[in-house]
Amino acid sequence: EKGGFKHYMLKEIHDQPGVLRQGLESHLLNAQIALGPVQELYPQVEQMQIVACGTSWHASLVGQYILQQVAQVPTTVHYASEFRYAPPPYRPHTLTIGVTQSGETADTLAALSLEASRQLTGTPWLLGITNRPESSLGRLVPYVIDTRAGIEIGVAATKTFIAQVTAFYLLAFDLAYQRQIITQEKLELYLANLQKIPNQLEWILETQTPAIEQLAYQFQEVQHVIYLGRGINFPIALEGALKLKEISYIHAEGYPAGEMKHGPIALLDKGVPVIAIATPGTVYDKVLSNVQEARAREAHLIGVGSAANSEIPDLFHVNLTVPEVPELLSPLVTVIPLQLLAYYIAAHRGLDVDQPRNLAKSVTVE
Ligand code: F6R
């Protein structure tokens, strides 16, 4: 049932092109985005707030970026465990989105229940983005986007992350189009680019795996790793670090690259690899200059960047190549090498990748 892969996690990483294809197919009807009843709220929504934990929280940060930059909807993201005891003041016309793969995470459910109790009349404005519509979440919220990634067995979330991010793209593109923030041509362009991604993910999996497997051997003695990203790829730096921590037990931190000089740069030396996401876009040059600063501290530099960038090979010691895609869609490709790297580091160490110590697949207690 692992499809010939050594672990479920590796199988699920390889499932991702199919998950994305399926996610797009099931939410597009006659080239129109079809997200169901939640669309009836679009005209009235003034802002959004998202509650989630862990990897789902990272997907939410990507979602926030797209909702704000494309759909122009003010959006905040909260750790569900913080929101439930210190929610922001109640504001009407707010859509609250709970993102949870399992639909059973206690803190996320509690945050949504709290929000429901503050909305005194009518159907609560609660949207769930989940892989399990039949879960407790499904019973709690009136609106659901089913991410349809198929059951995920590895404790470390991979394919469900991609599916959650895809749900946010569709929500933001649809909202932007319905509110006439983007034209039909623009919408079609976004969707066409999105539909190219599954093949691009296959390309990464096929061509980059040998280099990543090799690179993973160099992490045998490493104790700390820094992940850098900016803009829409800052959440991917966080996600890369979380994947490494949870399955390999190596300490890792994700930072927005521009924040390095405000403290974390003191950590850098030869023994602390720096993995930077440097794909073309608004903050590309900025990331490269942040990486230069790390280079001056003799850090071992690993870049996740696109093949087309000639600067990249000179700056980094190792390059993990991803196809060049529009900046807005880049998280879908940049996360893949980081998942693979975390996987191979843990697998080389002989660890129980699918069942890391101290972790459960769904966290149903506070
Ligand atoms: C990380 C991971 C966890 C979950 C978190 C939320 O790989 O799996 O961080 O993302 O426990 O779980 P869900 O999405 O089920 O609410």
XYZ file of N, CA and C in Angstrom, residues 20-176:
471
model
N -2.754 17.647 -6.712
C -3.006 18.981 -7.255
C -3.946 18.890 -8.466
N -3.667 17.931 -9.347
C -4.532 17.737 -10.522
C -5.973 17.498 -10.088
N -6.113 16.600 -9.132
C -7.443 16.217 -8.647
C -8.129 17.408 -7.957
N -7.345 18.151 -7.161
C -7.904 19.310 -6.449
C -8.429 20.344 -7.435
N -7.694 20.555 -8.513
C -8.129 21.542 -9.508
C -9.351 21.028 -10.253
N -9.259 19.769 -10.651
C -10.360 19.193 -11.422
C -11.672 19.246 -10.643
N -11.597 18.903 -9.353
C -12.848 18.793 -8.610
C -13.416 20.160 -8.233
N -12.609 21.213 -8.354
C -13.153 22.534 -8.011
C -13.293 23.457 -9.213
N -13.135 22.879 -10.401
C -13.352 23.672 -11.615
C -14.458 23.008 -12.426
N -15.473 23.791 -12.742
C -16.593 23.267 -13.544
C -16.721 24.153 -14.768
N -16.555 23.597 -15.941
C -16.600 24.383 -17.185
C -15.697 25.616 -17.099
N -14.481 25.404 -16.654
C -13.493 26.477 -16.525
C -13.892 27.573 -15.533
N -14.899 27.283 -14.698
C -15.284 28.228 -13.633
C -14.895 27.623 -12.294
N -14.466 28.474 -11.378
C -14.148 27.965 -10.040
C -15.453 27.671 -9.305
N -15.548 26.457 -8.763
C -16.785 26.033 -8.103
C -16.464 25.619 -6.669
N -16.660 26.541 -5.744
C -16.343 26.238 -4.342
C -17.590 26.035 -3.499
N -18.747 26.046 -4.135
C -19.980 25.741 -3.414
C -20.556 26.946 -2.689
N -21.381 26.668 -1.653
C -22.186 27.706 -1.008
C -21.395 28.896 -0.458
N -20.125 28.712 -0.130
C -19.369 29.835 0.448
C -19.364 31.042 -0.499
N -19.562 30.774 -1.779
C -19.550 31.866 -2.761
C -20.647 32.900 -2.482
N -21.718 32.463 -1.778
C -22.807 33.417 -1.502
C -22.367 34.520 -0.516
N -21.282 34.276 0.203
C -20.821 35.289 1.163
C -19.945 36.372 0.518
N -19.399 36.070 -0.668
C -18.409 36.983 -1.274
C -18.802 38.464 -1.254
N -20.051 38.792 -1.645
C -20.351 40.219 -1.751
C -20.250 40.962 -0.419
N -20.421 40.202 0.684
C -20.502 40.905 1.977
C -19.240 40.841 2.827
N -18.302 39.965 2.453
C -17.117 39.786 3.318
C -16.241 41.033 3.286
N -15.926 41.550 4.481
C -15.033 42.717 4.538
C -13.618 42.342 4.953
N -13.509 41.299 5.771
C -12.178 40.820 6.128
C -12.243 39.347 6.481
N -11.058 38.744 6.562
C -11.010 37.325 6.913
C -10.032 37.120 8.055
N -10.307 36.111 8.866
C -9.340 35.693 9.873
C -9.238 34.176 9.799
N -8.002 33.684 9.852
C -7.771 32.258 9.662
C -7.198 31.687 10.952
N -7.714 30.536 11.372
C -7.178 29.863 12.563
C -6.703 28.462 12.167
N -5.546 28.071 12.691
C -4.963 26.775 12.314
C -3.792 26.472 13.240
N -3.239 25.266 13.103
C -2.053 24.852 13.862
C -1.043 24.217 12.896
N 0.222 24.289 13.264
C 1.266 23.527 12.575
C 1.359 23.825 11.084
N 1.444 22.744 10.309
C 1.566 22.888 8.859
C 0.353 23.603 8.267
N -0.812 23.378 8.845
C -2.012 24.064 8.351
C -1.900 25.573 8.585
N -1.213 25.943 9.635
C -0.969 27.369 9.901
C -0.034 27.944 8.823
N 0.934 27.154 8.407
C 1.818 27.625 7.327
C 1.050 27.792 6.021
N 0.185 26.822 5.710
C -0.649 26.956 4.501
C -1.504 28.223 4.600
N -1.947 28.524 5.817
C -2.776 29.716 6.033
C -1.992 30.995 5.770
N -0.706 30.989 6.116
C 0.117 32.176 5.836
C 0.264 32.400 4.331
N 0.413 31.316 3.577
C 0.425 31.456 2.112
C -0.932 32.009 1.667
N -1.990 31.460 2.256
C -3.348 31.921 1.932
C -3.529 33.400 2.203
N -3.022 33.842 3.330
C -3.123 35.264 3.680
C -2.470 36.132 2.607
N -1.295 35.701 2.167
C -0.566 36.473 1.155
C -1.422 36.605 -0.115
N -1.984 35.506 -0.550
C -2.748 35.533 -1.807
C -4.051 36.320 -1.624
N -4.729 36.093 -0.506
C -6.002 36.792 -0.290
C -5.787 38.296 -0.230
N -4.690 38.707 0.375
C -4.450 40.152 0.477
C -3.918 40.728 -0.830
N -2.952 40.028 -1.444
C -2.293 40.608 -2.622
C -3.132 40.453 -3.890
N -3.901 39.393 -3.989
C -4.704 39.203 -5.207
C -6.142 39.674 -4.995
N -6.778 39.181 -3.918
C -8.197 39.502 -3.729
C -8.393 40.801 -2.948
N -7.305 41.349 -2.419
C -7.385 42.633 -1.702
C -8.316 42.571 -0.481
N -8.386 41.417 0.148
C -9.192 41.283 1.364
C -8.255 41.296 2.577
N -8.426 42.244 3.504
C -7.595 42.237 4.707
C -7.765 40.916 5.450
N -6.655 40.244 5.743
C -6.709 38.885 6.306
C -5.670 38.733 7.406
N -6.082 38.140 8.513
C -5.130 37.846 9.586
C -5.064 36.332 9.784
N -3.924 35.865 10.308
C -3.743 34.432 10.573
C -3.399 34.269 12.048
N -4.031 33.322 12.691
C -3.838 33.127 14.135
C -3.524 31.669 14.430
N -2.625 31.455 15.392
C -2.527 30.108 15.952
C -3.836 29.872 16.685
N -4.486 28.754 16.387
C -5.776 28.483 17.019
C -5.651 28.458 18.535
N -4.511 27.951 19.039
C -4.327 27.840 20.492
C -4.200 29.213 21.148
N -3.811 30.211 20.401
C -3.746 31.571 20.933
C -5.093 32.270 20.778
N -5.687 32.096 19.629
C -6.972 32.755 19.335
C -8.018 32.404 20.382
N -8.048 31.123 20.778
C -9.152 30.694 21.640
C -9.143 31.372 22.997
N -7.982 31.812 23.467
C -7.941 32.499 24.770
C -7.749 34.000 24.656
N -7.416 34.479 23.479
C -7.239 35.927 23.306
C -7.648 36.314 21.886
N -8.943 36.185 21.591
C -9.370 36.511 20.220
C -9.322 38.015 19.987
N -9.128 38.417 18.744
C -9.228 39.849 18.453
C -10.670 40.297 18.667
N -10.892 41.591 18.885
C -12.271 42.055 19.090
C -13.167 41.604 17.941
N -14.388 41.277 18.272
C -15.327 40.798 17.273
C -15.637 41.905 16.263
N -15.618 41.533 14.998
C -16.023 42.479 13.951
C -17.010 41.788 13.022
N -18.154 42.420 12.759
C -19.085 41.811 11.806
C -18.490 41.766 10.399
N -19.099 41.004 9.538
C -18.654 40.860 8.139
C -17.258 40.261 8.031
N -16.898 39.465 9.034
C -15.611 38.766 9.009
C -15.860 37.296 8.702
N -15.182 36.783 7.698
C -15.250 35.338 7.446
C -14.106 34.685 8.218
N -14.460 33.737 9.084
C -13.436 33.013 9.837
C -13.205 31.671 9.156
N -11.941 31.399 8.852
C -11.602 30.161 8.142
C -10.791 29.260 9.073
N -11.256 28.049 9.271
C -10.489 27.072 10.048
C -9.827 26.113 9.070
N -8.504 25.998 9.155
C -7.784 25.110 8.244
C -7.257 23.936 9.054
N -7.739 22.754 8.764
C -7.299 21.572 9.499
C -7.454 20.327 8.632
N -6.341 19.700 8.376
C -6.321 18.485 7.563
C -7.266 17.438 8.144
N -7.081 17.152 9.434
C -7.842 16.078 10.079
C -9.270 16.488 10.399
N -9.488 17.774 10.583
C -10.801 18.241 11.040
C -11.059 17.913 12.493
N -10.012 17.479 13.215
C -10.198 17.052 14.610
C -9.285 17.798 15.579
N -8.505 18.737 15.117
C -7.570 19.431 16.006
C -8.338 20.263 17.038
N -8.130 19.930 18.317
C -8.956 20.501 19.389
C -8.894 22.027 19.406
N -7.710 22.590 19.293
C -7.599 24.051 19.383
C -8.303 24.745 18.219
N -8.204 24.166 17.049
C -8.833 24.786 15.873
C -10.353 24.740 16.013
N -10.855 23.606 16.488
C -12.303 23.486 16.699
C -12.770 24.479 17.759
N -11.974 24.613 18.834
C -12.366 25.528 19.919
C -12.361 26.977 19.432
N -11.380 27.333 18.621
C -11.316 28.711 18.104
C -12.544 29.002 17.242
N -12.938 28.025 16.431
C -14.114 28.216 15.572
C -15.399 28.289 16.393
N -15.487 27.451 17.427
C -16.688 27.486 18.282
C -16.804 28.830 18.972
N -15.664 29.327 19.433
C -15.669 30.633 20.094
C -16.191 31.697 19.134
N -15.685 31.657 17.922
C -16.109 32.656 16.939
C -17.611 32.513 16.649
N -18.069 31.268 16.551
C -19.501 31.046 16.280
C -20.354 31.660 17.390
N -19.864 31.533 18.632
C -20.662 32.025 19.760
C -20.724 33.556 19.779
N -19.802 34.188 19.067
C -19.831 35.659 19.041
C -20.761 36.184 17.943
N -21.119 35.312 17.024
C -22.004 35.735 15.928
C -23.421 35.372 16.333
N -24.209 36.363 16.696
C -25.465 36.053 17.379
C -26.594 35.615 16.464
N -26.611 36.084 15.231
C -27.763 35.751 14.376
C -27.341 35.049 13.090
N -28.264 34.278 12.559
C -28.089 33.679 11.229
C -27.051 32.576 11.196
N -26.740 32.148 9.978
C -25.743 31.101 9.772
C -24.364 31.663 10.088
N -23.596 30.991 10.962
C -22.270 31.559 11.268
C -21.361 31.604 10.037
N -20.578 32.626 9.950
C -19.649 32.804 8.832
C -18.373 32.032 9.110
N -18.476 30.750 9.036
C -17.323 29.885 9.313
C -17.088 28.984 8.115
N -15.861 29.029 7.603
C -15.487 28.168 6.477
C -14.409 27.204 6.943
N -14.592 25.926 6.674
C -13.548 24.949 6.979
C -12.819 24.553 5.708
N -11.501 24.509 5.781
C -10.716 23.933 4.676
C -10.111 22.657 5.248
N -10.565 21.518 4.765
C -10.204 20.263 5.418
C -10.112 19.112 4.432
N -9.387 18.095 4.844
C -9.305 16.868 4.058
C -10.342 15.849 4.525
N -11.068 16.210 5.605
C -12.046 15.270 6.179
C -13.366 15.991 6.441
N -14.169 16.184 5.401
C -15.432 16.910 5.604
C -16.379 16.189 6.558
N -16.143 14.887 6.759
C -17.012 14.121 7.655
C -16.559 14.231 9.118
N -15.557 15.053 9.377
C -14.971 15.196 10.712
C -15.805 16.087 11.629
N -15.308 16.287 12.851
C -15.964 17.209 13.789
C -16.036 18.610 13.180
N -14.999 19.009 12.481
C -15.020 20.330 11.827
C -16.204 20.423 10.866
N -16.382 19.354 10.084
C -17.469 19.346 9.106
C -18.832 19.568 9.748
N -18.976 19.080 10.984
C -20.262 19.250 11.665
C -20.388 20.641 12.277
N -19.261 21.293 12.485
C -19.269 22.591 13.176
C -19.495 23.767 12.235
N -18.996 23.662 11.015
C -19.032 24.838 10.132
C -20.048 24.647 9.000
N -20.744 25.721 8.634
C -21.724 25.596 7.549
C -21.098 25.540 6.146
N -19.882 26.075 6.009
C -19.241 26.112 4.690
C -17.941 25.300 4.733
N -17.733 24.480 3.707
C -16.531 23.634 3.693
C -15.906 23.642 2.299
N -14.587 23.691 2.248
C -13.881 23.331 1.017
C -13.154 22.019 1.312
N -13.504 21.001 0.542
C -12.916 19.669 0.717
C -11.634 19.611 -0.118
N -10.500 19.390 0.555
C -9.218 19.451 -0.172
C -8.921 18.171 -0.961
N -9.651 17.099 -0.673
C -9.598 15.874 -1.489
C -8.203 15.368 -1.823
N -7.335 15.361 -0.816
C -5.980 14.878 -1.048
C -5.877 13.369 -0.879
N -6.948 12.743 -0.438
C -6.868 11.321 -0.094
C -6.274 11.191 1.295
N -6.500 10.052 1.925
C -6.040 9.899 3.309
C -4.521 10.029 3.392
N -4.073 10.752 4.399
C -2.629 10.956 4.605
C -2.234 10.159 5.851
N -1.254 9.277 5.686
C -0.892 8.384 6.791
C 0.370 8.854 7.517
N 1.362 9.306 6.776
C 2.568 9.843 7.405
C 2.175 10.962 8.362
N 2.793 10.972 9.554
C 2.428 12.003 10.523
C 2.784 13.396 9.999
N 3.889 13.500 9.304
C 4.280 14.803 8.744
C 3.392 15.121 7.535
N 2.704 16.231 7.615
C 1.776 16.599 6.537
C 2.551 17.041 5.295
N 2.212 16.489 4.143
C 2.861 16.900 2.888
C 1.787 17.177 1.829
N 1.123 16.120 1.383
C 0.162 16.337 0.291
C -1.039 17.153 0.749
N -1.365 17.079 2.025
C -2.513 17.880 2.477
C -2.155 19.364 2.520
N -0.855 19.654 2.724
C -0.404 21.055 2.676
C -0.625 21.638 1.277
N -0.153 20.897 0.274
C -0.322 21.340 -1.118
C -1.811 21.549 -1.430
N -2.628 20.633 -0.931
C -4.070 20.711 -1.213
C -4.708 21.921 -0.520
N -4.235 22.242 0.688
C -4.775 23.415 1.388
C -4.388 24.698 0.658
N -3.131 24.749 0.238
C -2.659 25.940 -0.476
C -3.460 26.107 -1.776
N -3.721 25.001 -2.451
C -4.513 25.050 -3.683
C -5.911 25.611 -3.408
N -6.510 25.196 -2.298
C -7.836 25.714 -1.930
C -7.779 27.237 -1.772
N -6.700 27.725 -1.159
C -6.576 29.181 -0.997
C -6.416 29.895 -2.343
N -5.651 29.299 -3.260
C -5.541 29.930 -4.586
C -6.913 30.073 -5.216
N -7.676 28.980 -5.178
C -8.977 29.007 -5.841
C -9.903 30.021 -5.168
N -9.871 30.054 -3.845
C -10.714 31.006 -3.114
C -10.326 32.447 -3.475
N -9.050 32.731 -3.466
C -8.606 34.108 -3.727
C -8.854 34.510 -5.181
N -8.579 33.604 -6.112
C -8.795 33.933 -7.523
C -10.283 34.158 -7.799
N -11.107 33.293 -7.210
C -12.547 33.387 -7.425
C -13.095 34.692 -6.856
N -12.669 34.984 -5.630
C -13.109 36.208 -4.959
C -12.669 37.435 -5.756
N -11.432 37.419 -6.202
C -10.893 38.564 -6.946
C -11.675 38.760 -8.244
